[in-house]
Amino acid sequence: MSEERKFKFADRMNHLPPYLFGMINKIKMEKRWKGEDVIDLGMGNPVDPAPQQVTEKLCNVAMDPKTHRYPAAGGMKNLKREIALYYKRNYDVDLNGIDDVICTIGSKEGISHLCLALLGPGDTVLVPAPAFPIHVYAAVIAGANVLRISLNSEEESLQQISTMCKSLYPGPKLVMLNYPHNPTGILATKDFFKEIVVLAKKHNFMVINDFAYSRITYDGYVAPSFLEVPGAQDVGVEFGSFSKSYNMAGWRLGYCVGNKEMIDGLSKIKGYYDYGIFSAIQIAGIVAMRDCDDTIQEQATLYQSRRDVMCEVLLRMGWDVDIPKAGMFLWVKIPEPYAQMGSIRFAVEMMNRANVAVAPGAGFGEEGDGYLRLALVENENRIRQALKQMKRALTEIDKEIEAGTFQLEQD
């Protein structure tokens, strides 16, 4: 019998922790394979359909053999033009739609490849934490160091950035922003973005703002674009996505807009890594941006209704809830005594006992432990049912704690 081979991966793999959401998804899928009904509040994976005219356009165009060839790598000219018109219409931002816009295979891919273009060993990136994993690990994979900054307040975040710029040598090369924020739902003001631009110019760092939840807003709130601020295009770019606004998550269509040099760097990297997005998807994206503004508001209204139901039930259960004004999640603190389990174990207990998938806050960094991210993707009845099942599971745990058969804190 031959010896088992042991492959040695690149050293960068040692810096990547287990992907916690992958673990939760694995348990979820195993249960579903057994025929169990798992209600998924963990992933921001829309269950609502893309606009009908968008899907119809995809199907029609896909029938044309010409679209089966390699597409324009950086995005079709007409799609880039629609993205520029979208920014002018919604944010009064002027883009030429040529060298200040590039299309990506979703924003996650774009951010990852841009970090490869911008960063290397010895570089430092500042990231507000807790953070969506790619905002940290795109930089880590590129070989850069990541320092986390506070999300407690805009003033504290700006002060930390300023202090780090003065104390580090060399100074930070990039600040990674994400507003409206995933997972917490925290918002940013235009004044905050103005100060970021001032600091970027003073200390010579670049800025990325992940604007994936730009239009999923509630109670009349309108999220500002980073690029609305004078001088923003001198220092940074903004990523957007069709995933949330148009329920096109699986289509993998996104874009990056703003600073031409940064976009040129992304274009060069992507030239080696991919051949762009299937042409039929790009043409469907043109229809979405040109004709489907009304569906965005309809979808946001639907999420707001689900948000209200989830908040109402959680408050009745005695949970502490901050009602978000944007995004498609609730970021909630696990109440005592269950918080003593930690968010990962709590999520596993809810999966095993309640057949409900939730995202553990620890998946967004150590700052997130003790919290859950709950997605608003299921309909209102399913949300009520999920929370009912979680309440029943917690009652079961209470009885086991009282009987001494459940230990909250693990050795």
mmCIF file of C-alpha atoms in Angstrom:
data_model
loop_
_atom_site.group_PDB
_atom_site.id
_atom_site.type_symbol
_atom_site.label_atom_id
_atom_site.label_comp_id
_atom_site.label_asym_id
_atom_site.label_seq_id
_atom_site.Cartn_x
_atom_site.Cartn_y
_atom_site.Cartn_z
ATOM 1 C CA MET A 1 0.000 0.000 0.000
ATOM 2 C CA SER A 2 1.429 3.348 -1.018
ATOM 3 C CA GLU A 3 1.950 6.087 1.532
ATOM 4 C CA GLU A 4 -0.727 8.759 1.717
ATOM 5 C CA ARG A 5 0.518 11.930 0.068
ATOM 6 C CA LYS A 6 0.478 15.151 2.045
ATOM 7 C CA PHE A 7 0.162 18.236 -0.142
ATOM 8 C CA LYS A 8 1.629 21.523 1.047
ATOM 9 C CA PHE A 9 -0.519 24.548 0.284
ATOM 10 C CA ALA A 10 0.729 28.101 -0.119
ATOM 11 C CA ASP A 11 1.538 29.911 3.115
ATOM 12 C CA ARG A 12 -1.357 32.320 2.546
ATOM 13 C CA MET A 13 -3.744 29.438 3.282
ATOM 14 C CA ASN A 14 -2.500 29.434 6.877
ATOM 15 C CA HIS A 15 -4.008 32.909 7.288
ATOM 16 C CA LEU A 16 -7.500 31.829 6.229
ATOM 17 C CA PRO A 17 -9.694 30.514 9.053
ATOM 18 C CA PRO A 18 -12.448 27.971 8.359
ATOM 19 C CA TYR A 19 -15.286 29.674 6.491
ATOM 20 C CA LEU A 20 -17.977 29.540 9.174
ATOM 21 C CA PHE A 21 -20.827 30.160 6.775
ATOM 22 C CA GLY A 22 -19.666 27.143 4.801
ATOM 23 C CA MET A 23 -19.945 25.021 7.952
ATOM 24 C CA ILE A 24 -23.489 26.232 8.644
ATOM 25 C CA ASN A 25 -24.468 25.693 5.002
ATOM 26 C CA LYS A 26 -23.083 22.138 5.119
ATOM 27 C CA ILE A 27 -25.270 21.251 8.117
ATOM 28 C CA LYS A 28 -28.244 22.920 6.432
ATOM 29 C CA MET A 29 -27.810 20.959 3.212
ATOM 30 C CA GLU A 30 -27.349 17.654 5.051
ATOM 31 C CA LYS A 31 -30.634 18.237 6.842
ATOM 32 C CA ARG A 32 -32.409 19.149 3.621
ATOM 33 C CA TRP A 33 -31.059 16.026 1.928
ATOM 34 C CA LYS A 34 -32.773 14.068 4.703
ATOM 35 C CA GLY A 35 -36.038 15.828 3.876
ATOM 36 C CA GLU A 36 -36.056 18.243 6.831
ATOM 37 C CA ASP A 37 -37.470 21.734 6.323
ATOM 38 C CA VAL A 38 -34.734 24.169 7.326
ATOM 39 C CA ILE A 39 -35.735 27.839 7.391
ATOM 40 C CA ASP A 40 -32.722 29.830 6.248
ATOM 41 C CA LEU A 41 -32.217 33.158 8.001
ATOM 42 C CA GLY A 42 -28.453 32.884 7.623
ATOM 43 C CA MET A 43 -27.615 33.801 4.046
ATOM 44 C CA GLY A 44 -28.512 37.020 2.260
ATOM 45 C CA ASN A 45 -29.715 34.916 -0.651
ATOM 46 C CA PRO A 46 -32.902 36.419 -2.118
ATOM 47 C CA VAL A 47 -35.787 34.002 -2.640
ATOM 48 C CA ASP A 48 -37.809 36.575 -4.597
ATOM 49 C CA PRO A 49 -37.458 36.510 -8.407
ATOM 50 C CA ALA A 50 -35.604 38.936 -10.617
ATOM 51 C CA PRO A 51 -37.882 41.319 -12.556
ATOM 52 C CA GLN A 52 -39.794 39.398 -15.216
ATOM 53 C CA GLN A 53 -38.590 41.549 -18.120
ATOM 54 C CA VAL A 54 -35.001 40.939 -17.053
ATOM 55 C CA THR A 55 -35.445 37.166 -17.046
ATOM 56 C CA GLU A 56 -37.266 37.270 -20.363
ATOM 57 C CA LYS A 57 -34.450 39.293 -21.928
ATOM 58 C CA LEU A 58 -31.880 36.786 -20.645
ATOM 59 C CA CYS A 59 -33.779 33.868 -22.169
ATOM 60 C CA ASN A 60 -34.293 35.603 -25.521
ATOM 61 C CA VAL A 61 -30.708 36.760 -25.888
ATOM 62 C CA ALA A 62 -29.291 33.399 -24.761
ATOM 63 C CA MET A 63 -30.924 31.832 -27.843
ATOM 64 C CA ASP A 64 -28.610 33.833 -30.098
ATOM 65 C CA PRO A 65 -25.409 31.835 -30.776
ATOM 66 C CA LYS A 66 -23.449 35.085 -31.052
ATOM 67 C CA THR A 67 -23.834 35.589 -27.305
ATOM 68 C CA HIS A 68 -22.124 32.242 -26.629
ATOM 69 C CA ARG A 69 -18.753 33.654 -27.576
ATOM 70 C CA TYR A 70 -16.313 35.334 -25.192
ATOM 71 C CA PRO A 71 -17.816 38.659 -24.081
ATOM 72 C CA ALA A 72 -16.219 42.060 -23.706
ATOM 73 C CA ALA A 73 -13.998 41.474 -20.679
ATOM 74 C CA GLY A 74 -14.575 44.773 -18.875
ATOM 75 C CA GLY A 75 -18.261 44.966 -19.675
ATOM 76 C CA MET A 76 -20.360 45.823 -22.695
ATOM 77 C CA LYS A 77 -20.240 49.450 -23.772
ATOM 78 C CA ASN A 78 -24.014 49.863 -23.394
ATOM 79 C CA LEU A 79 -24.063 48.308 -19.916
ATOM 80 C CA LYS A 80 -21.277 50.592 -18.735
ATOM 81 C CA ARG A 81 -23.201 53.539 -20.185
ATOM 82 C CA GLU A 82 -26.344 52.476 -18.256
ATOM 83 C CA ILE A 83 -24.341 52.249 -15.036
ATOM 84 C CA ALA A 84 -23.063 55.794 -15.637
ATOM 85 C CA LEU A 85 -26.618 57.028 -16.325
ATOM 86 C CA TYR A 86 -27.810 55.242 -13.162
ATOM 87 C CA TYR A 87 -25.239 57.123 -11.081
ATOM 88 C CA LYS A 88 -26.212 60.437 -12.667
ATOM 89 C CA ARG A 89 -29.921 59.756 -12.132
ATOM 90 C CA ASN A 90 -29.671 58.619 -8.525
ATOM 91 C CA TYR A 91 -26.625 60.444 -7.137
ATOM 92 C CA ASP A 92 -25.860 63.259 -9.622
ATOM 93 C CA VAL A 93 -22.406 61.734 -10.120
ATOM 94 C CA ASP A 94 -20.786 62.284 -13.514
ATOM 95 C CA LEU A 95 -19.139 59.203 -15.062
ATOM 96 C CA ASN A 96 -18.115 58.857 -18.694
ATOM 97 C CA GLY A 97 -18.979 55.151 -18.677
ATOM 98 C CA ILE A 98 -15.745 54.240 -20.456
ATOM 99 C CA ASP A 99 -12.642 54.184 -18.266
ATOM 100 C CA ASP A 100 -14.338 54.986 -14.938
ATOM 101 C CA VAL A 101 -16.717 51.977 -15.004
ATOM 102 C CA ILE A 102 -15.897 48.266 -15.142
ATOM 103 C CA CYS A 103 -18.243 45.286 -14.839
ATOM 104 C CA THR A 104 -17.390 42.454 -12.443
ATOM 105 C CA ILE A 105 -18.545 38.916 -11.721
ATOM 106 C CA GLY A 106 -20.342 40.214 -8.633
ATOM 107 C CA SER A 107 -18.813 42.709 -6.204
ATOM 108 C CA LYS A 108 -17.053 39.972 -4.192
ATOM 109 C CA GLU A 109 -14.926 38.978 -7.192
ATOM 110 C CA GLY A 110 -14.236 42.596 -8.050
ATOM 111 C CA ILE A 111 -13.066 43.506 -4.552
ATOM 112 C CA SER A 112 -10.840 40.418 -4.410
ATOM 113 C CA HIS A 113 -9.155 41.133 -7.717
ATOM 114 C CA LEU A 114 -8.787 44.842 -7.026
ATOM 115 C CA CYS A 115 -6.966 43.994 -3.799
ATOM 116 C CA LEU A 116 -4.582 41.810 -5.833
ATOM 117 C CA ALA A 117 -3.927 44.812 -8.072
ATOM 118 C CA LEU A 118 -3.407 47.291 -5.234
ATOM 119 C CA LEU A 119 -1.844 45.358 -2.358
ATOM 120 C CA GLY A 120 1.115 43.196 -1.503
ATOM 121 C CA PRO A 121 3.352 42.183 1.416
ATOM 122 C CA GLY A 122 4.122 45.108 3.701
ATOM 123 C CA ASP A 123 0.966 47.027 2.818
ATOM 124 C CA THR A 124 -1.673 47.796 5.444
ATOM 125 C CA VAL A 125 -5.446 47.988 5.039
ATOM 126 C CA LEU A 126 -7.900 49.498 7.537
ATOM 127 C CA VAL A 127 -11.281 47.769 7.785
ATOM 128 C CA PRO A 128 -14.251 48.649 10.032
ATOM 129 C CA ALA A 129 -15.101 45.594 12.145
ATOM 130 C CA PRO A 130 -17.087 43.406 12.452
ATOM 131 C CA ALA A 131 -16.672 42.974 8.704
ATOM 132 C CA PHE A 132 -18.020 40.927 5.829
ATOM 133 C CA PRO A 133 -15.253 38.308 5.396
ATOM 134 C CA ILE A 134 -14.096 39.304 1.905
ATOM 135 C CA HIS A 135 -13.367 42.849 3.102
ATOM 136 C CA VAL A 136 -10.673 41.401 5.374
ATOM 137 C CA TYR A 137 -9.503 38.318 3.517
ATOM 138 C CA ALA A 138 -9.224 39.821 0.033
ATOM 139 C CA ALA A 139 -6.420 41.901 1.537
ATOM 140 C CA VAL A 140 -4.975 38.943 3.448
ATOM 141 C CA ILE A 141 -4.883 36.787 0.304
ATOM 142 C CA ALA A 142 -3.083 39.615 -1.479
ATOM 143 C CA GLY A 143 -0.422 39.483 1.263
ATOM 144 C CA ALA A 144 -1.353 42.689 3.079
ATOM 145 C CA ASN A 145 -1.805 43.333 6.803
ATOM 146 C CA VAL A 146 -5.276 44.205 8.084
ATOM 147 C CA LEU A 147 -6.005 46.479 11.031
ATOM 148 C CA ARG A 148 -9.558 46.814 12.311
ATOM 149 C CA ILE A 149 -11.204 50.091 13.196
ATOM 150 C CA SER A 150 -14.207 50.795 15.399
ATOM 151 C CA LEU A 151 -17.782 51.099 14.178
ATOM 152 C CA ASN A 152 -18.958 52.678 17.423
ATOM 153 C CA SER A 153 -19.346 56.135 15.889
ATOM 154 C CA GLU A 154 -18.203 58.130 12.872
ATOM 155 C CA GLU A 155 -16.080 60.341 15.113
ATOM 156 C CA GLU A 156 -14.300 57.357 16.669
ATOM 157 C CA SER A 157 -13.723 55.704 13.286
ATOM 158 C CA LEU A 158 -12.251 58.894 11.809
ATOM 159 C CA GLN A 159 -10.063 59.444 14.868
ATOM 160 C CA GLN A 160 -8.706 55.908 14.664
ATOM 161 C CA ILE A 161 -7.953 56.251 10.949
ATOM 162 C CA SER A 162 -6.182 59.555 11.544
ATOM 163 C CA THR A 163 -4.157 58.139 14.445
ATOM 164 C CA MET A 164 -3.101 55.060 12.475
ATOM 165 C CA CYS A 165 -2.049 57.194 9.522
ATOM 166 C CA LYS A 166 0.232 59.206 11.810
ATOM 167 C CA SER A 167 1.619 56.284 13.823
ATOM 168 C CA LEU A 168 2.209 53.635 11.157
ATOM 169 C CA TYR A 169 5.176 53.597 8.811
ATOM 170 C CA PRO A 170 4.538 53.154 6.035
ATOM 171 C CA GLY A 171 1.021 54.448 6.467
ATOM 172 C CA PRO A 172 -2.117 52.547 5.468
ATOM 173 C CA LYS A 173 -2.420 52.040 1.731
ATOM 174 C CA LEU A 174 -6.157 51.387 1.635
ATOM 175 C CA VAL A 175 -9.277 51.966 3.715
ATOM 176 C CA MET A 176 -12.081 49.485 3.052
ATOM 177 C CA LEU A 177 -15.563 50.894 3.692
ATOM 178 C CA ASN A 178 -18.978 49.227 3.481
ATOM 179 C CA TYR A 179 -22.024 51.440 3.954
ATOM 180 C CA PRO A 180 -24.830 50.572 4.494
ATOM 181 C CA HIS A 181 -22.830 48.116 6.550
ATOM 182 C CA ASN A 182 -23.023 44.337 6.432
ATOM 183 C CA PRO A 183 -23.562 42.827 8.971
ATOM 184 C CA THR A 184 -24.507 45.594 11.422
ATOM 185 C CA GLY A 185 -26.691 47.865 9.276
ATOM 186 C CA ILE A 186 -24.740 50.923 10.441
ATOM 187 C CA LEU A 187 -25.056 53.921 8.111
ATOM 188 C CA ALA A 188 -22.658 56.610 6.956
ATOM 189 C CA THR A 189 -23.328 60.307 6.412
ATOM 190 C CA LYS A 190 -21.994 62.452 3.593
ATOM 191 C CA ASP A 191 -19.990 64.369 6.203
ATOM 192 C CA PHE A 192 -18.243 61.128 7.149
ATOM 193 C CA PHE A 193 -17.360 60.487 3.513
ATOM 194 C CA LYS A 194 -16.106 64.084 3.197
ATOM 195 C CA GLU A 195 -13.725 63.553 6.115
ATOM 196 C CA ILE A 196 -12.536 60.262 4.619
ATOM 197 C CA VAL A 197 -11.651 62.087 1.386
ATOM 198 C CA VAL A 198 -9.757 64.758 3.366
ATOM 199 C CA LEU A 199 -7.800 62.091 5.250
ATOM 200 C CA ALA A 200 -7.130 60.100 2.068
ATOM 201 C CA LYS A 201 -5.644 63.123 0.332
ATOM 202 C CA LYS A 202 -3.639 64.128 3.388
ATOM 203 C CA HIS A 203 -2.204 60.673 4.089
ATOM 204 C CA ASN A 204 -2.175 59.287 0.546
ATOM 205 C CA PHE A 205 -4.359 56.194 0.971
ATOM 206 C CA MET A 206 -6.952 54.744 -1.404
ATOM 207 C CA VAL A 207 -10.597 54.019 -0.596
ATOM 208 C CA ILE A 208 -12.986 51.230 -1.554
ATOM 209 C CA ASN A 209 -16.651 51.513 -0.608
ATOM 210 C CA ASP A 210 -18.773 48.375 -0.991
ATOM 211 C CA PHE A 211 -22.213 49.815 -1.797
ATOM 212 C CA ALA A 212 -24.072 46.513 -2.299
ATOM 213 C CA TYR A 213 -27.087 47.612 -0.209
ATOM 214 C CA SER A 214 -27.348 51.052 -1.780
ATOM 215 C CA ARG A 215 -31.065 50.883 -2.580
ATOM 216 C CA ILE A 216 -32.344 48.494 0.099
ATOM 217 C CA THR A 217 -33.372 51.266 2.484
ATOM 218 C CA TYR A 218 -36.346 51.884 4.763
ATOM 219 C CA ASP A 219 -38.464 54.559 6.419
ATOM 220 C CA GLY A 220 -37.598 57.125 3.769
ATOM 221 C CA TYR A 221 -33.848 56.853 4.306
ATOM 222 C CA VAL A 222 -31.672 57.376 1.211
ATOM 223 C CA ALA A 223 -28.125 56.007 1.384
ATOM 224 C CA PRO A 224 -25.474 58.406 0.040
ATOM 225 C CA SER A 225 -22.888 57.246 -2.454
ATOM 226 C CA PHE A 226 -19.249 57.778 -1.535
ATOM 227 C CA LEU A 227 -18.774 59.270 -5.006
ATOM 228 C CA GLU A 228 -21.256 62.082 -4.271
ATOM 229 C CA VAL A 229 -18.563 63.767 -2.204
ATOM 230 C CA PRO A 230 -16.296 66.207 -4.077
ATOM 231 C CA GLY A 231 -12.871 64.673 -4.591
ATOM 232 C CA ALA A 232 -14.004 61.093 -3.960
ATOM 233 C CA GLN A 233 -13.060 59.990 -7.467
ATOM 234 C CA ASP A 234 -9.542 61.303 -6.833
ATOM 235 C CA VAL A 235 -9.012 58.760 -4.046
ATOM 236 C CA GLY A 236 -11.310 55.803 -4.482
ATOM 237 C CA VAL A 237 -13.903 53.584 -6.086
ATOM 238 C CA GLU A 238 -17.297 52.189 -5.234
ATOM 239 C CA PHE A 239 -18.621 48.691 -5.896
ATOM 240 C CA GLY A 240 -22.245 47.975 -6.676
ATOM 241 C CA SER A 241 -24.187 44.822 -7.360
ATOM 242 C CA PHE A 242 -27.301 43.620 -9.146
ATOM 243 C CA SER A 243 -27.682 40.875 -6.520
ATOM 244 C CA LYS A 244 -29.759 42.687 -3.932
ATOM 245 C CA SER A 245 -31.440 45.530 -5.810
ATOM 246 C CA TYR A 246 -32.727 43.296 -8.616
ATOM 247 C CA ASN A 247 -32.709 39.846 -6.914
ATOM 248 C CA MET A 248 -29.994 38.678 -9.315
ATOM 249 C CA ALA A 249 -27.642 37.112 -6.740
ATOM 250 C CA GLY A 250 -26.910 33.954 -8.737
ATOM 251 C CA TRP A 251 -26.398 35.867 -11.977
ATOM 252 C CA ARG A 252 -23.071 37.249 -10.669
ATOM 253 C CA LEU A 253 -23.158 40.727 -12.098
ATOM 254 C CA GLY A 254 -21.619 43.735 -10.404
ATOM 255 C CA TYR A 255 -19.571 46.830 -11.178
ATOM 256 C CA CYS A 256 -16.861 49.142 -9.942
ATOM 257 C CA VAL A 257 -16.962 52.892 -10.594
ATOM 258 C CA GLY A 258 -14.795 55.878 -9.760
ATOM 259 C CA ASN A 259 -11.034 56.409 -9.855
ATOM 260 C CA LYS A 260 -9.693 55.597 -13.340
ATOM 261 C CA GLU A 261 -6.252 54.411 -12.190
ATOM 262 C CA MET A 262 -7.716 51.932 -9.719
ATOM 263 C CA ILE A 263 -10.176 50.666 -12.338
ATOM 264 C CA ASP A 264 -7.361 50.299 -14.841
ATOM 265 C CA GLY A 265 -5.484 48.151 -12.314
ATOM 266 C CA LEU A 266 -8.564 45.991 -11.793
ATOM 267 C CA SER A 267 -8.958 45.669 -15.566
ATOM 268 C CA LYS A 268 -5.374 44.437 -15.954
ATOM 269 C CA ILE A 269 -5.756 41.808 -13.220
ATOM 270 C CA LYS A 270 -9.093 40.617 -14.591
ATOM 271 C CA GLY A 271 -7.514 40.294 -18.029
ATOM 272 C CA TYR A 272 -5.427 37.439 -16.635
ATOM 273 C CA TYR A 273 -8.122 35.842 -14.464
ATOM 274 C CA ASP A 274 -11.366 35.849 -16.436
ATOM 275 C CA TYR A 275 -13.128 36.559 -19.710
ATOM 276 C CA GLY A 276 -15.972 38.640 -18.306
ATOM 277 C CA ILE A 277 -19.672 37.970 -17.791
ATOM 278 C CA PHE A 278 -21.899 35.983 -20.186
ATOM 279 C CA SER A 279 -23.225 38.480 -22.743
ATOM 280 C CA ALA A 280 -26.873 37.532 -22.181
ATOM 281 C CA ILE A 281 -26.535 38.409 -18.499
ATOM 282 C CA GLN A 282 -24.966 41.767 -19.349
ATOM 283 C CA ILE A 283 -27.793 42.611 -21.761
ATOM 284 C CA ALA A 284 -30.342 41.590 -19.115
ATOM 285 C CA GLY A 285 -28.478 43.916 -16.742
ATOM 286 C CA ILE A 286 -29.009 46.784 -19.165
ATOM 287 C CA VAL A 287 -32.770 46.135 -19.000
ATOM 288 C CA ALA A 288 -32.625 46.043 -15.189
ATOM 289 C CA MET A 289 -30.835 49.383 -14.893
ATOM 290 C CA ARG A 290 -32.843 51.094 -17.621
ATOM 291 C CA ASP A 291 -36.365 49.849 -16.909
ATOM 292 C CA CYS A 292 -36.619 48.422 -13.378
ATOM 293 C CA ASP A 293 -36.184 51.277 -10.914
ATOM 294 C CA ASP A 294 -39.755 50.757 -9.699
ATOM 295 C CA THR A 295 -39.058 47.120 -8.792
ATOM 296 C CA ILE A 296 -36.228 48.199 -6.459
ATOM 297 C CA GLN A 297 -38.650 50.209 -4.336
ATOM 298 C CA GLU A 298 -41.147 47.345 -4.355
ATOM 299 C CA GLN A 299 -38.472 44.960 -3.108
ATOM 300 C CA ALA A 300 -37.309 47.379 -0.418
ATOM 301 C CA THR A 301 -40.914 47.747 0.772
ATOM 302 C CA LEU A 302 -41.161 43.952 0.983
ATOM 303 C CA TYR A 303 -37.969 43.740 3.045
ATOM 304 C CA GLN A 304 -39.218 46.526 5.302
ATOM 305 C CA SER A 305 -42.396 44.577 6.029
ATOM 306 C CA ARG A 306 -40.334 41.489 6.880
ATOM 307 C CA ARG A 307 -38.041 43.619 9.040
ATOM 308 C CA ASP A 308 -41.037 44.916 10.983
ATOM 309 C CA VAL A 309 -42.366 41.396 11.576
ATOM 310 C CA MET A 310 -38.993 40.065 12.712
ATOM 311 C CA CYS A 311 -38.396 43.012 15.053
ATOM 312 C CA GLU A 312 -41.894 42.750 16.499
ATOM 313 C CA VAL A 313 -41.548 39.043 17.312
ATOM 314 C CA LEU A 314 -38.008 39.338 18.687
ATOM 315 C CA LEU A 315 -39.023 42.229 20.941
ATOM 316 C CA ARG A 316 -41.915 40.130 22.267
ATOM 317 C CA MET A 317 -39.397 37.370 22.963
ATOM 318 C CA GLY A 318 -37.424 39.845 25.085
ATOM 319 C CA TRP A 319 -34.511 40.338 22.698
ATOM 320 C CA ASP A 320 -32.723 43.687 22.389
ATOM 321 C CA VAL A 321 -33.282 44.913 18.815
ATOM 322 C CA ASP A 322 -31.968 47.942 16.936
ATOM 323 C CA ILE A 323 -34.275 48.520 13.971
ATOM 324 C CA PRO A 324 -32.128 48.975 10.830
ATOM 325 C CA LYS A 325 -32.838 51.595 8.174
ATOM 326 C CA ALA A 326 -30.987 49.741 5.412
ATOM 327 C CA GLY A 327 -29.715 46.341 4.341
ATOM 328 C CA MET A 328 -31.454 42.979 4.330
ATOM 329 C CA PHE A 329 -30.436 41.792 7.812
ATOM 330 C CA LEU A 330 -31.014 42.304 11.500
ATOM 331 C CA TRP A 331 -27.898 42.393 13.681
ATOM 332 C CA VAL A 332 -29.079 41.241 17.091
ATOM 333 C CA LYS A 333 -27.358 40.570 20.385
ATOM 334 C CA ILE A 334 -27.873 37.069 21.741
ATOM 335 C CA PRO A 335 -29.629 37.490 25.103
ATOM 336 C CA GLU A 336 -28.322 36.077 28.360
ATOM 337 C CA PRO A 337 -27.778 33.414 29.423
ATOM 338 C CA TYR A 338 -27.488 32.004 25.886
ATOM 339 C CA ALA A 339 -24.789 34.490 24.883
ATOM 340 C CA GLN A 340 -22.413 32.513 27.091
ATOM 341 C CA MET A 341 -22.433 29.770 24.437
ATOM 342 C CA GLY A 342 -20.862 32.041 21.863
ATOM 343 C CA SER A 343 -22.470 32.737 18.526
ATOM 344 C CA ILE A 344 -21.094 29.665 16.712
ATOM 345 C CA ARG A 345 -22.445 27.160 19.200
ATOM 346 C CA PHE A 346 -25.718 29.083 19.429
ATOM 347 C CA ALA A 347 -26.101 28.875 15.641
ATOM 348 C CA VAL A 348 -25.414 25.128 15.660
ATOM 349 C CA GLU A 349 -27.941 24.608 18.480
ATOM 350 C CA MET A 350 -30.599 26.517 16.519
ATOM 351 C CA MET A 351 -29.858 24.427 13.446
ATOM 352 C CA ASN A 352 -30.010 21.133 15.305
ATOM 353 C CA ARG A 353 -32.909 21.921 17.639
ATOM 354 C CA ALA A 354 -35.029 24.391 15.644
ATOM 355 C CA ASN A 355 -34.143 23.663 12.016
ATOM 356 C CA VAL A 356 -33.346 27.363 11.594
ATOM 357 C CA ALA A 357 -30.124 28.585 9.987
ATOM 358 C CA VAL A 358 -28.680 31.825 11.382
ATOM 359 C CA ALA A 359 -25.340 33.517 10.719
ATOM 360 C CA PRO A 360 -23.081 33.547 13.809
ATOM 361 C CA GLY A 361 -21.598 36.954 14.503
ATOM 362 C CA ALA A 362 -18.157 35.367 14.966
ATOM 363 C CA GLY A 363 -18.149 34.746 11.225
ATOM 364 C CA PHE A 364 -17.612 38.503 10.830
ATOM 365 C CA GLY A 365 -14.678 38.639 13.234
ATOM 366 C CA GLU A 366 -14.187 38.396 16.969
ATOM 367 C CA GLU A 367 -15.991 41.727 17.409
ATOM 368 C CA GLY A 368 -19.161 40.010 16.195
ATOM 369 C CA ASP A 369 -19.208 37.165 18.687
ATOM 370 C CA GLY A 370 -22.283 37.378 20.888
ATOM 371 C CA TYR A 371 -24.399 38.541 17.929
ATOM 372 C CA LEU A 372 -26.428 36.966 15.144
ATOM 373 C CA ARG A 373 -27.113 38.212 11.655
ATOM 374 C CA LEU A 374 -30.669 37.341 10.625
ATOM 375 C CA ALA A 375 -31.597 37.654 6.952
ATOM 376 C CA LEU A 376 -34.921 39.078 5.767
ATOM 377 C CA VAL A 377 -35.163 36.810 2.736
ATOM 378 C CA GLU A 378 -37.986 34.491 3.826
ATOM 379 C CA ASN A 379 -41.648 35.544 3.698
ATOM 380 C CA GLU A 380 -43.391 36.814 6.814
ATOM 381 C CA ASN A 381 -45.043 33.496 7.682
ATOM 382 C CA ARG A 382 -41.735 31.660 7.440
ATOM 383 C CA ILE A 383 -40.048 34.317 9.585
ATOM 384 C CA ARG A 384 -42.726 33.940 12.275
ATOM 385 C CA GLN A 385 -42.384 30.156 12.114
ATOM 386 C CA ALA A 386 -38.602 30.310 12.375
ATOM 387 C CA LEU A 387 -38.697 32.520 15.456
ATOM 388 C CA LYS A 388 -41.382 30.294 17.001
ATOM 389 C CA GLN A 389 -39.121 27.283 16.506
ATOM 390 C CA MET A 390 -36.152 29.164 17.983
ATOM 391 C CA LYS A 391 -38.214 30.147 21.033
ATOM 392 C CA ARG A 392 -39.254 26.517 21.505
ATOM 393 C CA ALA A 393 -35.614 25.416 21.273
ATOM 394 C CA LEU A 394 -34.541 28.005 23.838
ATOM 395 C CA THR A 395 -37.272 26.825 26.222
ATOM 396 C CA GLU A 396 -35.883 23.310 25.807
ATOM 397 C CA ILE A 397 -32.383 24.574 26.618
ATOM 398 C CA ASP A 398 -33.743 26.402 29.692
ATOM 399 C CA LYS A 399 -35.130 23.130 31.045
ATOM 400 C CA GLU A 400 -31.826 21.371 30.431
ATOM 401 C CA ILE A 401 -29.918 24.169 32.177
ATOM 402 C CA GLU A 402 -32.221 23.841 35.181
ATOM 403 C CA ALA A 403 -31.748 20.080 35.198
ATOM 404 C CA GLY A 404 -27.982 20.467 34.945
ATOM 405 C CA THR A 405 -27.748 18.591 31.660
ATOM 406 C CA PHE A 406 -26.770 21.597 29.512
ATOM 407 C CA GLN A 407 -23.556 23.504 30.112
ATOM 408 C CA LEU A 408 -23.563 27.002 28.673
ATOM 409 C CA GLU A 409 -19.843 27.598 28.873
ATOM 410 C CA GLN A 410 -17.577 25.010 27.308
ATOM 411 C CA ASP A 411 -14.180 24.070 28.736
#
